[in-house]
Amino acid sequence: QEAIWLRPSGSGKLPTRRPEAMALLLSRARLALRASNALRSGHHLTSYSAVGPWSHFSMRMRYTMLLKNQTDPTIADYFFEKWVHDWAADVPSYNYWWVTSVAMGLMVGILTRHWFFNPDLYGRQQENRKPMPDRHRQWAYSLPYFNHRMRNLSAKYRWCMIDNEPDWADFHPIGYRPNRKAIHRRPWMWCFTVPRYAIEDPLYTSVTHENMNRIYEEIGYSKKPYYLQSEEDEA
């Protein structure tokens, strides 16, 4: 430590540093001195315990509940100290904990939405053998999936994000949900790559899904869906 302190010169001048102190300041060893005891040593983090259900003592009492190899308290104390040191003292891993927690929460929410409201997913084979009245009853459960409020709020802005055929999913032939229609304006305060109003886009009606289907049907490339065909089309 003597090499670190500044030594006054005795002549009223600024204090000078010893060569050993300067060498230490320029080395990487000084960075280790800035770390805490928990990071640069085997310091016992559980030497002190606060009061409460989330204290070291409370966690130590519950540590062996789900473990099989803790045959005596001494071994349990050793592994508990290792666990606290590896998890609680690893500060760079805290951000990964949050990322993992958020990802797991999104996964549970997305899969739950599909499992309960998406009619294309089912878990029991008997669902395929139900009579049609029961099938219609089950299909009614999928209304929140097809006609979700957030989807209805955001689907009207498809023309601002999709350049070609933005109305490809607006018409629903079966009638599970009302047919959607694009809003006349772009979103507020963002998405400035499109005109303010859809009517200002000269190619909007040309690139719609409805117009593309009409072109393909006129040249004979495709036929109208059966639910849109008339007697003249069938002939």
Short mmCIF file of N, CA, C and O in Angstrom, two decimals, residues 66-147:
data_model
loop_
_atom_site.label_atom_id
_atom_site.label_comp_id
_atom_site.label_asym_id
_atom_site.label_seq_id
_atom_site.Cartn_x
_atom_site.Cartn_y
_atom_site.Cartn_z
N LEU A 66 -35.56 -29.39 -2.20
CA LEU A 66 -35.65 -30.00 -3.52
C LEU A 66 -34.34 -30.67 -3.95
O LEU A 66 -34.18 -30.98 -5.13
N LEU A 67 -33.44 -30.89 -3.02
CA LEU A 67 -32.16 -31.52 -3.34
C LEU A 67 -32.05 -32.88 -2.66
O LEU A 67 -32.56 -33.08 -1.56
N LYS A 68 -31.37 -33.81 -3.33
CA LYS A 68 -31.28 -35.18 -2.82
C LYS A 68 -29.94 -35.50 -2.19
O LYS A 68 -29.85 -36.43 -1.39
N ASN A 69 -28.89 -34.79 -2.57
CA ASN A 69 -27.54 -35.18 -2.17
C ASN A 69 -27.02 -34.44 -0.95
O ASN A 69 -25.83 -34.53 -0.66
N GLN A 70 -27.87 -33.67 -0.29
CA GLN A 70 -27.42 -32.94 0.91
C GLN A 70 -27.59 -33.86 2.11
O GLN A 70 -28.62 -33.87 2.78
N THR A 71 -26.55 -34.64 2.39
CA THR A 71 -26.67 -35.67 3.43
C THR A 71 -26.48 -35.13 4.84
O THR A 71 -26.95 -35.76 5.80
N ASP A 72 -25.79 -34.00 5.00
CA ASP A 72 -25.59 -33.44 6.33
C ASP A 72 -25.54 -31.93 6.23
O ASP A 72 -25.33 -31.38 5.14
N PRO A 73 -25.74 -31.20 7.32
CA PRO A 73 -25.79 -29.73 7.27
C PRO A 73 -24.49 -29.10 6.78
O PRO A 73 -24.53 -28.03 6.17
N THR A 74 -23.35 -29.72 7.03
CA THR A 74 -22.09 -29.13 6.60
C THR A 74 -22.00 -29.07 5.08
O THR A 74 -21.62 -28.04 4.49
N ILE A 75 -22.38 -30.15 4.41
CA ILE A 75 -22.37 -30.16 2.95
C ILE A 75 -23.41 -29.19 2.41
O ILE A 75 -23.18 -28.49 1.42
N ALA A 76 -24.58 -29.12 3.07
CA ALA A 76 -25.61 -28.18 2.64
C ALA A 76 -25.13 -26.74 2.77
O ALA A 76 -25.38 -25.91 1.88
N ASP A 77 -24.44 -26.43 3.86
CA ASP A 77 -23.89 -25.08 4.02
C ASP A 77 -22.89 -24.75 2.92
O ASP A 77 -22.87 -23.63 2.38
N TYR A 78 -22.05 -25.72 2.58
CA TYR A 78 -21.04 -25.49 1.55
C TYR A 78 -21.68 -25.21 0.19
O TYR A 78 -21.35 -24.23 -0.48
N PHE A 79 -22.63 -26.04 -0.21
CA PHE A 79 -23.26 -25.86 -1.52
C PHE A 79 -24.17 -24.63 -1.55
O PHE A 79 -24.32 -23.99 -2.59
N PHE A 80 -24.78 -24.30 -0.42
CA PHE A 80 -25.59 -23.09 -0.38
C PHE A 80 -24.73 -21.85 -0.55
O PHE A 80 -25.10 -20.91 -1.26
N GLU A 81 -23.55 -21.84 0.08
CA GLU A 81 -22.64 -20.72 -0.10
C GLU A 81 -22.17 -20.61 -1.55
O GLU A 81 -22.07 -19.51 -2.11
N LYS A 82 -21.89 -21.75 -2.17
CA LYS A 82 -21.51 -21.74 -3.58
C LYS A 82 -22.65 -21.21 -4.45
O LYS A 82 -22.43 -20.47 -5.41
N TRP A 83 -23.85 -21.61 -4.13
CA TRP A 83 -25.02 -21.17 -4.92
C TRP A 83 -25.22 -19.66 -4.81
O TRP A 83 -25.45 -18.99 -5.82
N VAL A 84 -25.14 -19.13 -3.61
CA VAL A 84 -25.31 -17.69 -3.43
C VAL A 84 -24.19 -16.93 -4.13
O VAL A 84 -24.43 -15.91 -4.78
N HIS A 85 -22.98 -17.43 -4.04
CA HIS A 85 -21.86 -16.74 -4.66
C HIS A 85 -21.96 -16.76 -6.19
O HIS A 85 -21.65 -15.77 -6.86
N ASP A 86 -22.40 -17.87 -6.76
CA ASP A 86 -22.46 -18.00 -8.22
C ASP A 86 -23.65 -17.27 -8.83
O ASP A 86 -23.58 -16.86 -9.99
N TRP A 87 -24.73 -17.14 -8.07
CA TRP A 87 -25.94 -16.53 -8.62
C TRP A 87 -26.11 -15.09 -8.18
O TRP A 87 -26.32 -14.19 -9.01
N ALA A 88 -26.04 -14.84 -6.89
CA ALA A 88 -26.31 -13.49 -6.40
C ALA A 88 -25.14 -12.53 -6.66
O ALA A 88 -25.35 -11.32 -6.75
N ALA A 89 -23.92 -13.05 -6.80
CA ALA A 89 -22.76 -12.19 -7.02
C ALA A 89 -22.42 -12.05 -8.49
O ALA A 89 -21.44 -11.39 -8.82
N ASP A 90 -23.18 -12.66 -9.38
CA ASP A 90 -22.91 -12.57 -10.81
C ASP A 90 -23.77 -11.46 -11.41
O ASP A 90 -24.80 -11.69 -12.03
N VAL A 91 -23.33 -10.22 -11.21
CA VAL A 91 -24.13 -9.07 -11.63
C VAL A 91 -24.34 -9.00 -13.14
O VAL A 91 -25.44 -8.67 -13.59
N PRO A 92 -23.37 -9.32 -14.00
CA PRO A 92 -23.63 -9.25 -15.45
C PRO A 92 -24.74 -10.16 -15.94
O PRO A 92 -25.23 -9.97 -17.05
N SER A 93 -25.12 -11.14 -15.15
CA SER A 93 -26.18 -12.05 -15.60
C SER A 93 -27.59 -11.53 -15.27
O SER A 93 -28.57 -12.13 -15.71
N TYR A 94 -27.69 -10.43 -14.53
CA TYR A 94 -29.02 -9.94 -14.15
C TYR A 94 -29.84 -9.55 -15.36
O TYR A 94 -31.04 -9.79 -15.42
N ASN A 95 -29.20 -8.90 -16.36
CA ASN A 95 -29.96 -8.49 -17.54
C ASN A 95 -30.46 -9.70 -18.32
O ASN A 95 -31.55 -9.66 -18.89
N TYR A 96 -29.70 -10.80 -18.32
CA TYR A 96 -30.17 -12.00 -19.00
C TYR A 96 -31.34 -12.64 -18.25
O TYR A 96 -32.19 -13.30 -18.85
N TRP A 97 -31.37 -12.48 -16.94
CA TRP A 97 -32.54 -12.98 -16.19
C TRP A 97 -33.80 -12.28 -16.66
O TRP A 97 -34.84 -12.91 -16.87
N TRP A 98 -33.73 -10.95 -16.83
CA TRP A 98 -34.91 -10.21 -17.27
C TRP A 98 -35.30 -10.58 -18.69
O TRP A 98 -36.48 -10.75 -19.01
N VAL A 99 -34.33 -10.72 -19.57
CA VAL A 99 -34.63 -11.11 -20.95
C VAL A 99 -35.29 -12.49 -20.98
O VAL A 99 -36.28 -12.71 -21.69
N THR A 100 -34.76 -13.42 -20.20
CA THR A 100 -35.34 -14.75 -20.16
C THR A 100 -36.75 -14.72 -19.58
O THR A 100 -37.66 -15.40 -20.09
N SER A 101 -36.96 -13.95 -18.53
CA SER A 101 -38.30 -13.88 -17.92
C SER A 101 -39.32 -13.28 -18.88
O SER A 101 -40.43 -13.78 -19.01
N VAL A 102 -38.94 -12.21 -19.57
CA VAL A 102 -39.86 -11.60 -20.53
C VAL A 102 -40.15 -12.55 -21.68
O VAL A 102 -41.30 -12.68 -22.13
N ALA A 103 -39.11 -13.24 -22.17
CA ALA A 103 -39.32 -14.19 -23.26
C ALA A 103 -40.24 -15.33 -22.84
O ALA A 103 -41.12 -15.76 -23.61
N MET A 104 -40.07 -15.84 -21.64
CA MET A 104 -40.94 -16.92 -21.15
C MET A 104 -42.37 -16.42 -20.99
O MET A 104 -43.33 -17.14 -21.31
N GLY A 105 -42.54 -15.20 -20.51
CA GLY A 105 -43.90 -14.66 -20.38
C GLY A 105 -44.58 -14.49 -21.72
O GLY A 105 -45.76 -14.82 -21.87
N LEU A 106 -43.84 -13.98 -22.71
CA LEU A 106 -44.42 -13.85 -24.05
C LEU A 106 -44.76 -15.22 -24.63
O LEU A 106 -45.79 -15.39 -25.29
N MET A 107 -43.91 -16.20 -24.39
CA MET A 107 -44.16 -17.54 -24.90
C MET A 107 -45.44 -18.12 -24.30
O MET A 107 -46.27 -18.69 -25.02
N VAL A 108 -45.62 -17.98 -22.99
CA VAL A 108 -46.82 -18.50 -22.35
C VAL A 108 -48.07 -17.78 -22.88
O VAL A 108 -49.09 -18.42 -23.17
N GLY A 109 -47.99 -16.47 -23.05
CA GLY A 109 -49.15 -15.73 -23.55
C GLY A 109 -49.50 -16.09 -24.98
O GLY A 109 -50.68 -16.30 -25.31
N ILE A 110 -48.50 -16.21 -25.86
CA ILE A 110 -48.76 -16.52 -27.26
C ILE A 110 -49.30 -17.93 -27.42
O ILE A 110 -50.29 -18.16 -28.14
N LEU A 111 -48.67 -18.90 -26.75
CA LEU A 111 -49.14 -20.28 -26.88
C LEU A 111 -50.51 -20.47 -26.24
O LEU A 111 -51.33 -21.25 -26.73
N THR A 112 -50.79 -19.77 -25.14
CA THR A 112 -52.11 -19.87 -24.52
C THR A 112 -53.18 -19.31 -25.44
O THR A 112 -54.27 -19.89 -25.57
N ARG A 113 -52.87 -18.22 -26.10
CA ARG A 113 -53.84 -17.65 -27.05
C ARG A 113 -54.13 -18.62 -28.19
O ARG A 113 -55.30 -18.82 -28.55
N HIS A 114 -53.11 -19.25 -28.73
CA HIS A 114 -53.34 -20.20 -29.81
C HIS A 114 -54.08 -21.44 -29.30
O HIS A 114 -54.99 -21.96 -29.97
N TRP A 115 -53.73 -21.92 -28.12
CA TRP A 115 -54.30 -23.18 -27.64
C TRP A 115 -55.79 -23.04 -27.32
O TRP A 115 -56.58 -23.95 -27.58
N PHE A 116 -56.19 -21.89 -26.80
CA PHE A 116 -57.58 -21.73 -26.38
C PHE A 116 -58.46 -21.09 -27.45
O PHE A 116 -59.68 -21.28 -27.42
N PHE A 117 -57.88 -20.34 -28.38
CA PHE A 117 -58.72 -19.57 -29.30
C PHE A 117 -58.47 -19.86 -30.78
O PHE A 117 -59.25 -19.42 -31.61
N ASN A 118 -57.42 -20.56 -31.14
CA ASN A 118 -57.16 -20.87 -32.54
C ASN A 118 -57.87 -22.18 -32.88
O ASN A 118 -57.52 -23.24 -32.35
N PRO A 119 -58.86 -22.16 -33.77
CA PRO A 119 -59.60 -23.40 -34.06
C PRO A 119 -58.79 -24.42 -34.84
O PRO A 119 -59.20 -25.57 -34.93
N ASP A 120 -57.65 -24.02 -35.40
CA ASP A 120 -56.82 -24.98 -36.13
C ASP A 120 -55.98 -25.86 -35.21
O ASP A 120 -55.32 -26.78 -35.68
N LEU A 121 -55.99 -25.58 -33.92
CA LEU A 121 -55.23 -26.36 -32.95
C LEU A 121 -56.19 -27.10 -32.03
O LEU A 121 -57.15 -26.53 -31.55
N TYR A 122 -55.91 -28.35 -31.82
CA TYR A 122 -56.72 -29.14 -30.89
C TYR A 122 -55.83 -30.20 -30.27
O TYR A 122 -54.82 -30.62 -30.85
N GLY A 123 -56.19 -30.64 -29.09
CA GLY A 123 -55.36 -31.59 -28.36
C GLY A 123 -55.96 -32.96 -28.20
O GLY A 123 -55.27 -33.89 -27.78
N ARG A 124 -57.23 -33.13 -28.55
CA ARG A 124 -57.88 -34.43 -28.39
C ARG A 124 -58.39 -34.92 -29.74
O ARG A 124 -59.00 -34.16 -30.50
N GLN A 125 -58.19 -36.18 -30.02
CA GLN A 125 -58.61 -36.74 -31.29
C GLN A 125 -60.12 -36.78 -31.44
O GLN A 125 -60.65 -36.73 -32.55
N GLN A 126 -60.84 -36.82 -30.33
CA GLN A 126 -62.30 -36.91 -30.42
C GLN A 126 -62.92 -35.62 -30.96
O GLN A 126 -64.08 -35.61 -31.36
N GLU A 127 -62.15 -34.52 -30.97
CA GLU A 127 -62.70 -33.28 -31.48
C GLU A 127 -63.04 -33.38 -32.97
O GLU A 127 -63.87 -32.64 -33.47
N ASN A 128 -62.40 -34.31 -33.68
CA ASN A 128 -62.66 -34.46 -35.11
C ASN A 128 -63.94 -35.24 -35.38
O ASN A 128 -64.43 -35.26 -36.52
N ARG A 129 -64.49 -35.90 -34.39
CA ARG A 129 -65.64 -36.78 -34.60
C ARG A 129 -66.94 -36.22 -34.05
O ARG A 129 -67.92 -36.93 -33.96
N LYS A 130 -66.94 -34.98 -33.64
CA LYS A 130 -68.16 -34.41 -33.08
C LYS A 130 -69.13 -34.04 -34.19
O LYS A 130 -68.72 -33.70 -35.31
N PRO A 131 -70.44 -34.09 -33.92
CA PRO A 131 -71.43 -33.62 -34.92
C PRO A 131 -71.26 -32.14 -35.20
O PRO A 131 -70.65 -31.39 -34.42
N MET A 132 -71.83 -31.70 -36.31
CA MET A 132 -71.65 -30.32 -36.73
C MET A 132 -72.19 -29.30 -35.72
O MET A 132 -71.57 -28.25 -35.52
N PRO A 133 -73.34 -29.55 -35.05
CA PRO A 133 -73.76 -28.57 -34.04
C PRO A 133 -72.72 -28.36 -32.94
O PRO A 133 -72.48 -27.22 -32.50
N ASP A 134 -72.08 -29.45 -32.51
CA ASP A 134 -71.04 -29.30 -31.50
C ASP A 134 -69.80 -28.64 -32.08
O ASP A 134 -69.09 -27.90 -31.38
N ARG A 135 -69.51 -28.89 -33.34
CA ARG A 135 -68.39 -28.23 -33.97
C ARG A 135 -68.62 -26.73 -34.06
O ARG A 135 -67.71 -25.93 -33.84
N HIS A 136 -69.85 -26.33 -34.39
CA HIS A 136 -70.15 -24.90 -34.44
C HIS A 136 -70.01 -24.27 -33.05
O HIS A 136 -69.58 -23.12 -32.92
N ARG A 137 -70.40 -25.02 -32.03
CA ARG A 137 -70.24 -24.50 -30.68
C ARG A 137 -68.75 -24.30 -30.36
O ARG A 137 -68.37 -23.30 -29.75
N GLN A 138 -67.90 -25.23 -30.80
CA GLN A 138 -66.48 -25.07 -30.57
C GLN A 138 -65.89 -23.93 -31.41
O GLN A 138 -65.02 -23.21 -30.95
N TRP A 139 -66.39 -23.80 -32.62
CA TRP A 139 -65.89 -22.71 -33.45
C TRP A 139 -66.24 -21.35 -32.86
O TRP A 139 -65.55 -20.36 -33.09
N ALA A 140 -67.33 -21.29 -32.11
CA ALA A 140 -67.70 -20.02 -31.48
C ALA A 140 -66.65 -19.58 -30.45
O ALA A 140 -66.49 -18.39 -30.19
N TYR A 141 -65.92 -20.57 -29.87
CA TYR A 141 -64.87 -20.21 -28.92
C TYR A 141 -63.71 -19.47 -29.60
O TYR A 141 -62.91 -18.84 -28.92
N SER A 142 -63.60 -19.60 -30.91
CA SER A 142 -62.49 -18.98 -31.62
C SER A 142 -62.78 -17.54 -32.02
O SER A 142 -61.95 -16.91 -32.67
N LEU A 143 -63.93 -17.02 -31.66
CA LEU A 143 -64.24 -15.63 -32.02
C LEU A 143 -63.21 -14.64 -31.46
O LEU A 143 -62.82 -13.70 -32.17
N PRO A 144 -62.74 -14.79 -30.22
CA PRO A 144 -61.69 -13.86 -29.77
C PRO A 144 -60.41 -13.95 -30.60
O PRO A 144 -59.64 -12.99 -30.66
N TYR A 145 -60.17 -15.09 -31.23
CA TYR A 145 -58.97 -15.23 -32.06
C TYR A 145 -59.14 -14.50 -33.39
O TYR A 145 -58.25 -13.81 -33.86
N PHE A 146 -60.31 -14.65 -34.01
CA PHE A 146 -60.54 -14.02 -35.30
C PHE A 146 -60.97 -12.56 -35.19
O PHE A 146 -60.75 -11.78 -36.11
N ASN A 147 -61.57 -12.20 -34.09
CA ASN A 147 -62.12 -10.84 -33.96
C ASN A 147 -61.59 -10.17 -32.70
O ASN A 147 -62.34 -9.59 -31.93
#
